[in-house]
Amino acid sequence: MARFRSVAIAAAILIALPPHIALAQTAVRTTPADQAAFERRALQLVDLFGGKIAYSAYFDPHFQAAVPEPQFDAFRAGLIAQYGEPVAIDRATAANDRSGTVLLRFERGVATVLLDIGAAADKRVSGLQITGVTVADDSFEKVAAEIAELPGQTGFLVAELDEGTIRPLGSANVDRQFATGSTFKLYILDELAAQVAEGKRRWSDVVPLSHFSFSSAGTANWPAKTPVTLQTLANWMISVSDNGAADTLIHLLGREAIEARMRRAGHSDPSRNIPLLTTVEAFALKGNNFSDLRPAFINGDDAAQRKLLDDNRHRLTLANVDGVSFTAGPRFIDSLEWFASPNDIARLMVDLRARRSKTLLAAMAINNGVGPVAAADWSYLGYKGGSENGVLSMSLLGQRKSDGQWVVVTASWNNSKANVDTGPLIGLVTRLLALAAHAPHAAPAPGTPPAARRP
């Protein structure tokens, strides 16, 4: 089944760490045996990623259940395709009794690996997470070339933000409209924050959970009409990309109000997102159960599309979504989606930051998308991503520690003919973020459109 969801960069790369280990790391005394086990497992990473150690011999049962061997093999193959064969361990640093950080060198990059050793006597690995890969002599040009080689259509923008000015550091296809999946939820967040600032609502307002959808990690199986605060809905919608929270907010704030906010934030082609689909409407119209309505919606103008949604509001519900339709490849990602260009996302980030809402920024920072290592150069890092079959989008808003400069990093990848693999773009976006953290100030590019922000 396709899912409109957030892409958490670090989590999507690979992690299998049970809560009790994460919470108990400092509670157990370090022993020489534990230290030796960490060092031994760290040194084995070269052979593990080189396919010379059996998966079951290296990972404990918990990890094997969380990350099946075919999934790990696909991830390992993706890393090797992008960075070459693993060649050496540059450094292994124990943080406590059974955890630490390992720098694993590949032919074309060095991966930061967080490693956790299980408590069982065999000391197999219970948690492994790659938080980023650095590339020697990296540059925006090198990353741009690799992004361009991905099958399908791609675009990205790395830019410094000063009030309404966007100063590009690196970019490609910045004005092309891409399907972005759940990234559109930032427009909902923007309108919610605007209504709070106008005194129409408060973050602490309690409302009923009124609408349900797929991929709702926060609201799945909750009773209808459960009372929740607006801040809770915003946190769910952004941090875990909860679709039920998003649809509840769309109905509460008003579809047309969010569309107007999108225009004010400077979207260059707002008609692509008008009427703004709820997630369940998008699922329904993409599915086989609504093949009668789909052509009329795709071919209609904004007014006709709005009328179709209104006339069929009692049909376009979760109960009538055909989940079987989404088990294969991309479905209508060029016509039934939420669209934005890299420049549109940059202007949206300007609008979000200009609200000066601590609650808004906090919601975006719950899941910063890259983990603590990649985020170390940033005093603030907010994130929203989106994905479904054939669609991958990642957008970050950060403030550099070195000079306080605000920066946007956004990238999109669409392929209407095949599903896209998260691994390659995740690594490339992480590299863009690292380059942005140390980039010199940029001058505005000739013809760069200013960010638009209106009350």
Coordinates of C-alpha atoms in Angstrom, one line a residue:
M1 CA 0.0 0.0 0.0
A2 CA 1.2 3.5 -0.8
R3 CA 1.6 5.8 2.2
F4 CA 1.7 9.5 2.3
R5 CA 4.3 9.8 5.1
S6 CA 7.2 11.6 6.5
V7 CA 10.8 10.5 5.7
A8 CA 13.0 10.5 8.8
I9 CA 16.5 10.5 7.3
A10 CA 18.3 8.7 10.2
A11 CA 15.4 6.4 10.9
A12 CA 14.8 5.5 7.3
I13 CA 18.4 4.6 6.8
L14 CA 18.4 1.8 9.4
I15 CA 17.8 1.4 13.1
A16 CA 16.7 -1.4 15.4
L17 CA 17.1 -0.2 19.0
P18 CA 14.5 -1.3 21.6
P19 CA 13.4 1.3 24.1
H20 CA 14.8 -0.6 27.1
I21 CA 18.3 -0.5 25.7
A22 CA 18.1 3.2 24.8
L23 CA 16.9 4.0 28.3
A24 CA 19.3 1.8 30.2
Q25 CA 22.5 2.6 28.4
T26 CA 24.1 4.4 31.4
A27 CA 22.6 2.2 34.1
V28 CA 25.0 -0.8 33.5
R29 CA 28.6 -0.7 34.6
T30 CA 31.2 -1.0 31.9
T31 CA 33.2 -4.2 32.0
P32 CA 36.3 -5.2 30.0
A33 CA 34.2 -7.9 28.3
D34 CA 31.6 -5.4 27.2
Q35 CA 34.3 -3.0 25.9
A36 CA 36.0 -5.9 24.0
A37 CA 32.7 -6.9 22.5
F38 CA 32.0 -3.4 21.3
E39 CA 35.4 -3.1 19.7
R40 CA 35.1 -6.6 18.1
R41 CA 31.7 -5.9 16.6
A42 CA 32.9 -2.5 15.4
L43 CA 35.9 -4.0 13.6
Q44 CA 33.6 -6.5 12.0
L45 CA 31.6 -3.8 10.2
V46 CA 33.9 -3.9 7.2
D47 CA 33.2 -7.6 6.7
L48 CA 29.5 -7.2 7.5
F49 CA 28.9 -4.5 4.9
G50 CA 31.2 -6.4 2.5
G51 CA 28.9 -9.5 2.8
K52 CA 31.5 -11.6 4.5
I53 CA 29.7 -12.2 7.8
A54 CA 26.4 -13.9 8.1
Y55 CA 23.5 -11.6 9.0
S56 CA 22.2 -13.9 11.7
A57 CA 25.7 -14.3 13.3
Y58 CA 26.1 -10.5 13.7
F59 CA 22.6 -9.3 14.7
D60 CA 20.5 -10.5 17.7
P61 CA 17.0 -11.8 17.3
H62 CA 15.4 -8.4 18.1
F63 CA 17.2 -6.7 15.3
Q64 CA 16.5 -9.5 12.9
A65 CA 12.7 -9.2 13.7
A66 CA 12.8 -5.4 13.2
V67 CA 14.9 -5.4 10.1
P68 CA 14.6 -8.6 8.0
E69 CA 17.7 -9.8 6.2
P70 CA 16.4 -8.9 2.7
Q71 CA 15.8 -5.3 3.8
F72 CA 19.3 -5.1 5.3
D73 CA 20.9 -6.6 2.2
A74 CA 19.1 -4.0 0.0
F75 CA 20.3 -1.2 2.3
R76 CA 23.9 -2.5 2.2
A77 CA 23.8 -2.8 -1.6
G78 CA 22.5 0.8 -1.9
L79 CA 25.4 2.1 0.3
I80 CA 28.0 0.2 -1.8
A81 CA 26.4 1.4 -5.0
Q82 CA 26.7 5.0 -3.8
Y83 CA 30.0 5.0 -1.9
G84 CA 31.9 1.9 -3.0
E85 CA 33.1 -1.0 -1.1
P86 CA 33.8 -0.8 2.7
V87 CA 37.6 -0.7 3.3
A88 CA 38.5 0.2 6.9
I89 CA 37.4 1.4 10.4
D90 CA 38.8 4.9 10.9
R91 CA 37.7 5.1 14.6
A92 CA 35.6 3.3 17.2
T93 CA 34.6 5.3 20.2
A94 CA 32.7 3.7 23.1
A95 CA 30.1 5.9 24.7
N96 CA 29.3 3.6 27.6
D97 CA 29.1 -0.1 28.4
R98 CA 27.7 -1.5 25.1
S99 CA 27.3 1.5 22.8
G100 CA 29.4 3.8 20.7
T101 CA 30.2 5.5 17.4
V102 CA 32.1 4.0 14.6
L103 CA 33.5 5.7 11.5
L104 CA 33.3 3.2 8.7
R105 CA 35.3 4.1 5.6
F106 CA 34.0 3.2 2.1
E107 CA 35.9 3.8 -1.1
R108 CA 34.2 7.2 -1.6
G109 CA 33.0 8.3 1.8
V110 CA 33.0 7.8 5.6
A111 CA 29.8 6.7 7.4
T112 CA 29.0 7.5 11.0
V113 CA 27.6 4.4 12.6
L114 CA 25.9 4.2 16.0
L115 CA 26.3 0.7 17.3
D116 CA 24.7 -1.1 20.3
I117 CA 25.7 -4.5 21.6
G118 CA 23.1 -6.7 23.1
A119 CA 23.3 -8.0 26.7
A120 CA 23.2 -11.7 25.8
A121 CA 26.3 -13.8 26.2
D122 CA 26.9 -13.9 22.5
K123 CA 27.1 -10.1 22.3
R124 CA 25.4 -9.8 19.0
V125 CA 24.4 -6.3 17.8
S126 CA 21.0 -5.1 18.9
G127 CA 21.0 -1.6 17.2
L128 CA 22.7 -0.2 14.2
Q129 CA 22.1 3.3 12.8
I130 CA 24.0 5.2 10.1
T131 CA 23.4 8.9 10.7
G132 CA 25.3 10.3 7.8
V133 CA 28.1 9.8 5.2
T134 CA 30.8 12.4 4.6
V135 CA 32.6 12.6 1.3
A136 CA 36.1 13.9 0.9
D137 CA 36.4 17.1 -1.2
D138 CA 32.6 17.1 -1.5
S139 CA 30.9 20.0 -3.3
F140 CA 27.4 21.1 -4.3
E141 CA 28.4 20.4 -7.9
K142 CA 29.3 16.8 -7.1
V143 CA 26.0 16.2 -5.3
A144 CA 24.1 17.9 -8.0
A145 CA 25.6 15.6 -10.6
E146 CA 24.7 12.5 -8.5
I147 CA 21.2 13.8 -8.0
A148 CA 20.8 14.3 -11.7
E149 CA 21.7 10.7 -12.3
L150 CA 18.7 9.3 -10.4
P151 CA 16.0 7.9 -12.7
G152 CA 13.1 10.1 -13.2
Q153 CA 12.9 13.8 -12.3
T154 CA 14.9 15.5 -9.6
G155 CA 15.4 19.0 -8.2
F156 CA 17.0 20.6 -5.1
L157 CA 17.8 23.9 -3.5
V158 CA 20.2 24.8 -0.7
A159 CA 19.9 28.5 0.2
E160 CA 20.5 31.0 2.9
L161 CA 17.4 32.9 4.1
D162 CA 17.4 36.5 5.2
E163 CA 13.9 37.9 5.8
G164 CA 12.4 37.8 2.3
T165 CA 15.7 37.1 0.5
I166 CA 16.7 33.7 -0.8
R167 CA 20.4 33.3 -1.6
P168 CA 21.1 30.0 -3.4
L169 CA 24.2 28.0 -2.5
G170 CA 23.5 25.0 -4.8
S171 CA 20.5 24.2 -6.9
A172 CA 18.9 22.3 -9.9
N173 CA 15.5 22.6 -11.4
V174 CA 14.4 25.0 -8.7
D175 CA 11.2 26.1 -10.6
R176 CA 10.0 22.6 -11.6
Q177 CA 6.8 21.4 -9.9
F178 CA 7.3 18.1 -8.1
A179 CA 5.0 15.8 -6.3
T180 CA 6.0 16.2 -2.6
G181 CA 3.8 13.8 -0.7
S182 CA 3.4 14.9 2.9
T183 CA 5.6 18.0 2.6
F184 CA 2.3 19.8 1.8
K185 CA 1.4 19.5 5.5
L186 CA 3.7 22.5 6.2
Y187 CA 1.1 24.7 4.5
I188 CA -1.5 23.4 7.0
L189 CA 1.0 24.2 9.8
D190 CA 1.5 27.7 8.4
E191 CA -2.2 28.4 8.3
L192 CA -2.8 27.0 11.8
A193 CA 0.0 29.2 13.2
A194 CA -1.5 32.2 11.3
Q195 CA -4.9 31.6 12.9
V196 CA -3.3 31.4 16.3
A197 CA -1.4 34.6 15.7
E198 CA -4.7 36.3 14.6
G199 CA -6.4 35.3 17.9
K200 CA -8.9 33.0 16.1
R201 CA -7.5 29.9 17.9
R202 CA -5.0 28.8 20.6
W203 CA -2.6 26.0 20.5
S204 CA -4.2 24.7 23.6
D205 CA -7.7 24.6 22.1
V206 CA -9.2 21.1 22.5
V207 CA -11.0 19.7 19.4
P208 CA -12.4 16.3 18.5
L209 CA -10.3 13.9 16.3
S210 CA -12.8 14.0 13.4
H211 CA -11.2 12.3 10.4
F212 CA -9.1 9.2 9.9
S213 CA -6.7 8.1 7.2
F214 CA -3.9 5.7 6.3
S215 CA -0.4 5.9 7.8
S216 CA -1.6 7.5 11.0
A217 CA 1.0 6.5 13.5
G218 CA -0.4 8.9 16.1
T219 CA -4.1 8.4 15.6
A220 CA -4.5 4.9 14.3
N221 CA -7.3 3.0 16.0
W222 CA -8.1 6.0 18.3
P223 CA -11.9 6.4 19.1
A224 CA -13.7 8.9 16.9
K225 CA -14.1 12.3 18.5
T226 CA -11.3 11.8 21.0
P227 CA -10.5 15.3 22.4
V228 CA -7.0 16.5 21.5
T229 CA -5.3 19.9 21.5
L230 CA -4.3 21.7 18.3
Q231 CA -0.7 21.5 19.3
T232 CA -1.0 17.8 19.6
L233 CA -2.5 17.5 16.1
A234 CA 0.3 19.7 14.8
N235 CA 3.0 17.6 16.5
W236 CA 1.6 14.4 15.2
M237 CA 1.1 15.8 11.7
I238 CA 4.7 17.0 11.4
S239 CA 6.8 14.6 13.5
V240 CA 5.2 11.3 12.4
S241 CA 3.3 12.7 9.4
D242 CA 0.0 11.5 10.8
N243 CA -2.6 11.7 8.1
G244 CA -5.6 11.6 10.4
A245 CA -4.2 14.6 12.2
A246 CA -3.7 16.4 8.9
D247 CA -7.2 15.7 7.6
T248 CA -8.7 16.8 11.0
L249 CA -6.9 20.1 10.7
I250 CA -7.8 20.6 7.1
H251 CA -11.5 20.3 7.9
L252 CA -11.1 22.4 11.0
L253 CA -9.1 25.3 9.5
G254 CA -10.9 25.2 6.2
R255 CA -9.6 23.9 2.9
E256 CA -9.9 27.3 1.2
A257 CA -8.1 29.1 4.1
I258 CA -5.1 26.8 3.6
E259 CA -5.2 27.4 -0.1
A260 CA -5.1 31.1 0.4
R261 CA -2.2 30.7 2.8
M262 CA -0.4 28.7 0.1
R263 CA -0.8 31.6 -2.3
R264 CA 0.3 34.2 0.3
A265 CA 3.4 32.1 1.0
G266 CA 4.4 32.5 -2.6
H267 CA 3.6 29.2 -4.3
S268 CA 4.3 29.8 -8.0
D269 CA 1.5 27.5 -9.4
P270 CA -1.2 27.2 -6.7
S271 CA -3.8 25.7 -9.1
R272 CA -1.8 22.5 -9.0
N273 CA -3.0 22.1 -5.3
I274 CA -6.5 23.6 -5.6
P275 CA -8.7 22.2 -4.4
L276 CA -6.3 21.0 -1.6
L277 CA -6.9 17.3 -1.3
T278 CA -7.2 15.7 2.1
T279 CA -5.0 12.6 2.4
V280 CA -8.0 10.3 2.3
E281 CA -9.4 12.0 -0.8
A282 CA -6.1 11.5 -2.6
F283 CA -6.0 7.8 -1.6
A284 CA -9.6 7.4 -2.7
L285 CA -9.2 9.1 -6.1
K286 CA -6.0 7.1 -6.9
G287 CA -7.7 3.8 -6.1
N288 CA -9.6 1.4 -8.3
N289 CA -12.9 2.0 -6.4
F290 CA -13.1 5.6 -7.8
S291 CA -12.0 5.0 -11.4
D292 CA -15.3 6.6 -12.4
L293 CA -14.5 9.9 -10.7
R294 CA -10.8 10.0 -11.4
P295 CA -10.8 11.2 -15.1
A296 CA -13.3 13.9 -14.3
F297 CA -11.2 15.2 -11.4
I298 CA -8.0 15.1 -13.3
N299 CA -9.4 16.9 -16.4
G300 CA -11.5 19.4 -14.5
D301 CA -10.7 23.0 -13.7
D302 CA -10.4 24.2 -10.1
A303 CA -14.2 24.9 -9.8
A304 CA -15.2 21.5 -11.3
Q305 CA -12.8 19.6 -9.1
R306 CA -14.1 21.4 -6.0
K307 CA -17.7 20.5 -7.0
L308 CA -16.7 16.9 -7.5
L309 CA -15.2 16.7 -4.0
D310 CA -18.2 18.3 -2.5
D311 CA -20.8 16.2 -4.3
N312 CA -19.0 13.0 -3.3
R313 CA -17.9 13.9 0.2
H314 CA -19.8 11.0 1.7
R315 CA -18.1 8.5 -0.7
L316 CA -14.6 9.8 -0.4
T317 CA -13.9 8.3 3.0
L318 CA -11.5 5.9 4.5
A319 CA -14.0 3.1 4.4
N320 CA -14.2 3.3 0.6
V321 CA -10.5 3.4 -0.1
D322 CA -9.2 0.4 -2.1
G323 CA -5.9 -0.4 -0.4
V324 CA -5.1 -3.2 -2.9
S325 CA -4.5 -0.5 -5.6
F326 CA -1.4 0.7 -3.8
T327 CA 0.6 -2.5 -3.5
A328 CA 2.5 -2.0 -6.8
G329 CA 4.1 1.1 -8.3
P330 CA 3.4 4.8 -8.6
R331 CA -0.2 5.9 -9.2
F332 CA -1.1 9.2 -10.9
I333 CA 1.7 11.1 -9.2
D334 CA 1.7 13.7 -12.0
S335 CA -2.0 14.6 -11.5
L336 CA -3.3 13.4 -8.1
E337 CA -0.8 14.8 -5.5
W338 CA 0.5 17.9 -3.8
F339 CA 3.0 19.9 -5.8
A340 CA 5.7 22.4 -5.1
S341 CA 9.0 23.5 -6.6
P342 CA 12.2 23.8 -4.6
N343 CA 11.8 27.6 -4.7
D344 CA 8.2 27.2 -3.5
I345 CA 9.5 25.2 -0.5
A346 CA 12.1 27.9 0.2
R347 CA 9.5 30.6 0.2
L348 CA 7.3 28.5 2.5
M349 CA 10.2 28.1 4.9
V350 CA 10.6 31.9 5.0
D351 CA 6.9 32.2 5.8
L352 CA 7.1 29.6 8.6
R353 CA 10.2 31.2 10.2
A354 CA 8.7 34.7 9.9
R355 CA 5.8 33.7 12.1
R356 CA 8.3 33.6 15.0
S357 CA 6.2 30.9 16.6
K358 CA 8.1 28.8 19.1
T359 CA 5.3 26.2 19.0
L360 CA 5.5 25.9 15.2
L361 CA 9.3 25.6 15.2
A362 CA 9.2 23.1 18.0
A363 CA 6.8 20.9 16.0
M364 CA 9.2 20.8 13.1
A365 CA 12.1 19.9 15.4
I366 CA 10.6 16.9 17.1
N367 CA 11.9 14.7 14.3
N368 CA 14.8 16.6 12.7
G369 CA 15.2 13.9 10.1
V370 CA 18.9 13.4 10.3
G371 CA 19.8 12.4 13.9
P372 CA 22.2 14.0 16.4
V373 CA 25.4 13.6 14.4
A374 CA 24.3 15.3 11.2
A375 CA 22.5 18.0 13.3
A376 CA 25.6 18.8 15.4
D377 CA 26.4 21.9 13.4
W378 CA 23.0 23.4 13.8
S379 CA 21.5 25.3 16.7
Y380 CA 18.0 24.6 15.3
L381 CA 17.0 22.0 12.7
G382 CA 13.4 21.4 11.6
Y383 CA 12.3 18.9 9.1
K384 CA 9.4 17.6 7.0
G385 CA 9.5 14.9 4.4
G386 CA 7.0 13.1 2.3
S387 CA 6.9 9.9 0.3
E388 CA 4.7 7.4 -1.6
N389 CA 5.3 5.1 -4.5
G390 CA 7.4 7.0 -7.0
V391 CA 7.7 10.1 -4.8
L392 CA 10.3 11.2 -2.3
S393 CA 10.7 14.7 -0.8
M394 CA 12.9 16.0 2.0
S395 CA 13.0 19.6 3.4
L396 CA 15.0 21.0 6.3
L397 CA 15.1 24.5 7.9
G398 CA 18.2 25.1 10.0
Q399 CA 20.1 27.8 11.8
R400 CA 23.9 27.4 11.7
K401 CA 25.7 27.4 15.0
S402 CA 28.7 29.1 13.4
D403 CA 27.0 32.3 12.4
G404 CA 23.3 32.1 13.2
Q405 CA 22.4 32.0 9.5
W406 CA 19.1 30.4 8.5
V407 CA 19.3 27.9 5.7
V408 CA 16.9 25.8 3.7
V409 CA 17.8 22.4 2.2
T410 CA 15.1 20.8 0.1
A411 CA 15.1 18.1 -2.5
S412 CA 12.5 16.1 -4.5
W413 CA 12.6 13.0 -6.6
N414 CA 9.7 11.7 -8.8
N415 CA 9.6 8.7 -10.9
S416 CA 6.2 7.9 -12.5
K417 CA 7.4 4.5 -13.8
A418 CA 8.9 2.9 -10.7
N419 CA 9.2 3.2 -7.0
V420 CA 12.1 5.2 -5.7
D421 CA 14.6 3.9 -3.2
T422 CA 15.0 6.2 -0.2
G423 CA 18.7 5.3 0.4
P424 CA 20.3 7.3 -2.4
L425 CA 18.5 10.6 -1.9
I426 CA 18.8 10.3 1.9
G427 CA 22.6 10.2 1.5
L428 CA 22.7 13.0 -0.9
V429 CA 20.5 15.3 1.2
T430 CA 22.7 14.5 4.2
R431 CA 25.7 15.6 2.2
L432 CA 23.9 18.8 1.1
L433 CA 23.2 19.6 4.8
A434 CA 26.8 19.1 5.7
L435 CA 27.9 21.4 2.9
A436 CA 25.4 24.0 3.9
A437 CA 26.7 23.9 7.5
H438 CA 30.1 25.1 6.4
A439 CA 29.3 27.2 3.3
P440 CA 30.5 30.8 3.0
H441 CA 27.8 33.5 2.7
A442 CA 26.2 33.5 -0.8
A443 CA 25.2 36.5 -2.9
P444 CA 21.7 36.5 -4.3
A445 CA 21.6 34.8 -7.7
P446 CA 20.5 37.1 -10.6
G447 CA 16.8 36.9 -11.1
T448 CA 16.2 35.0 -7.8
P449 CA 12.6 35.6 -6.8
P450 CA 12.1 37.1 -3.4
A451 CA 10.2 35.2 -0.8
A452 CA 6.6 36.3 -0.4
R453 CA 5.0 36.7 3.0
R454 CA 1.7 38.4 3.7
P455 CA -0.3 38.5 6.9

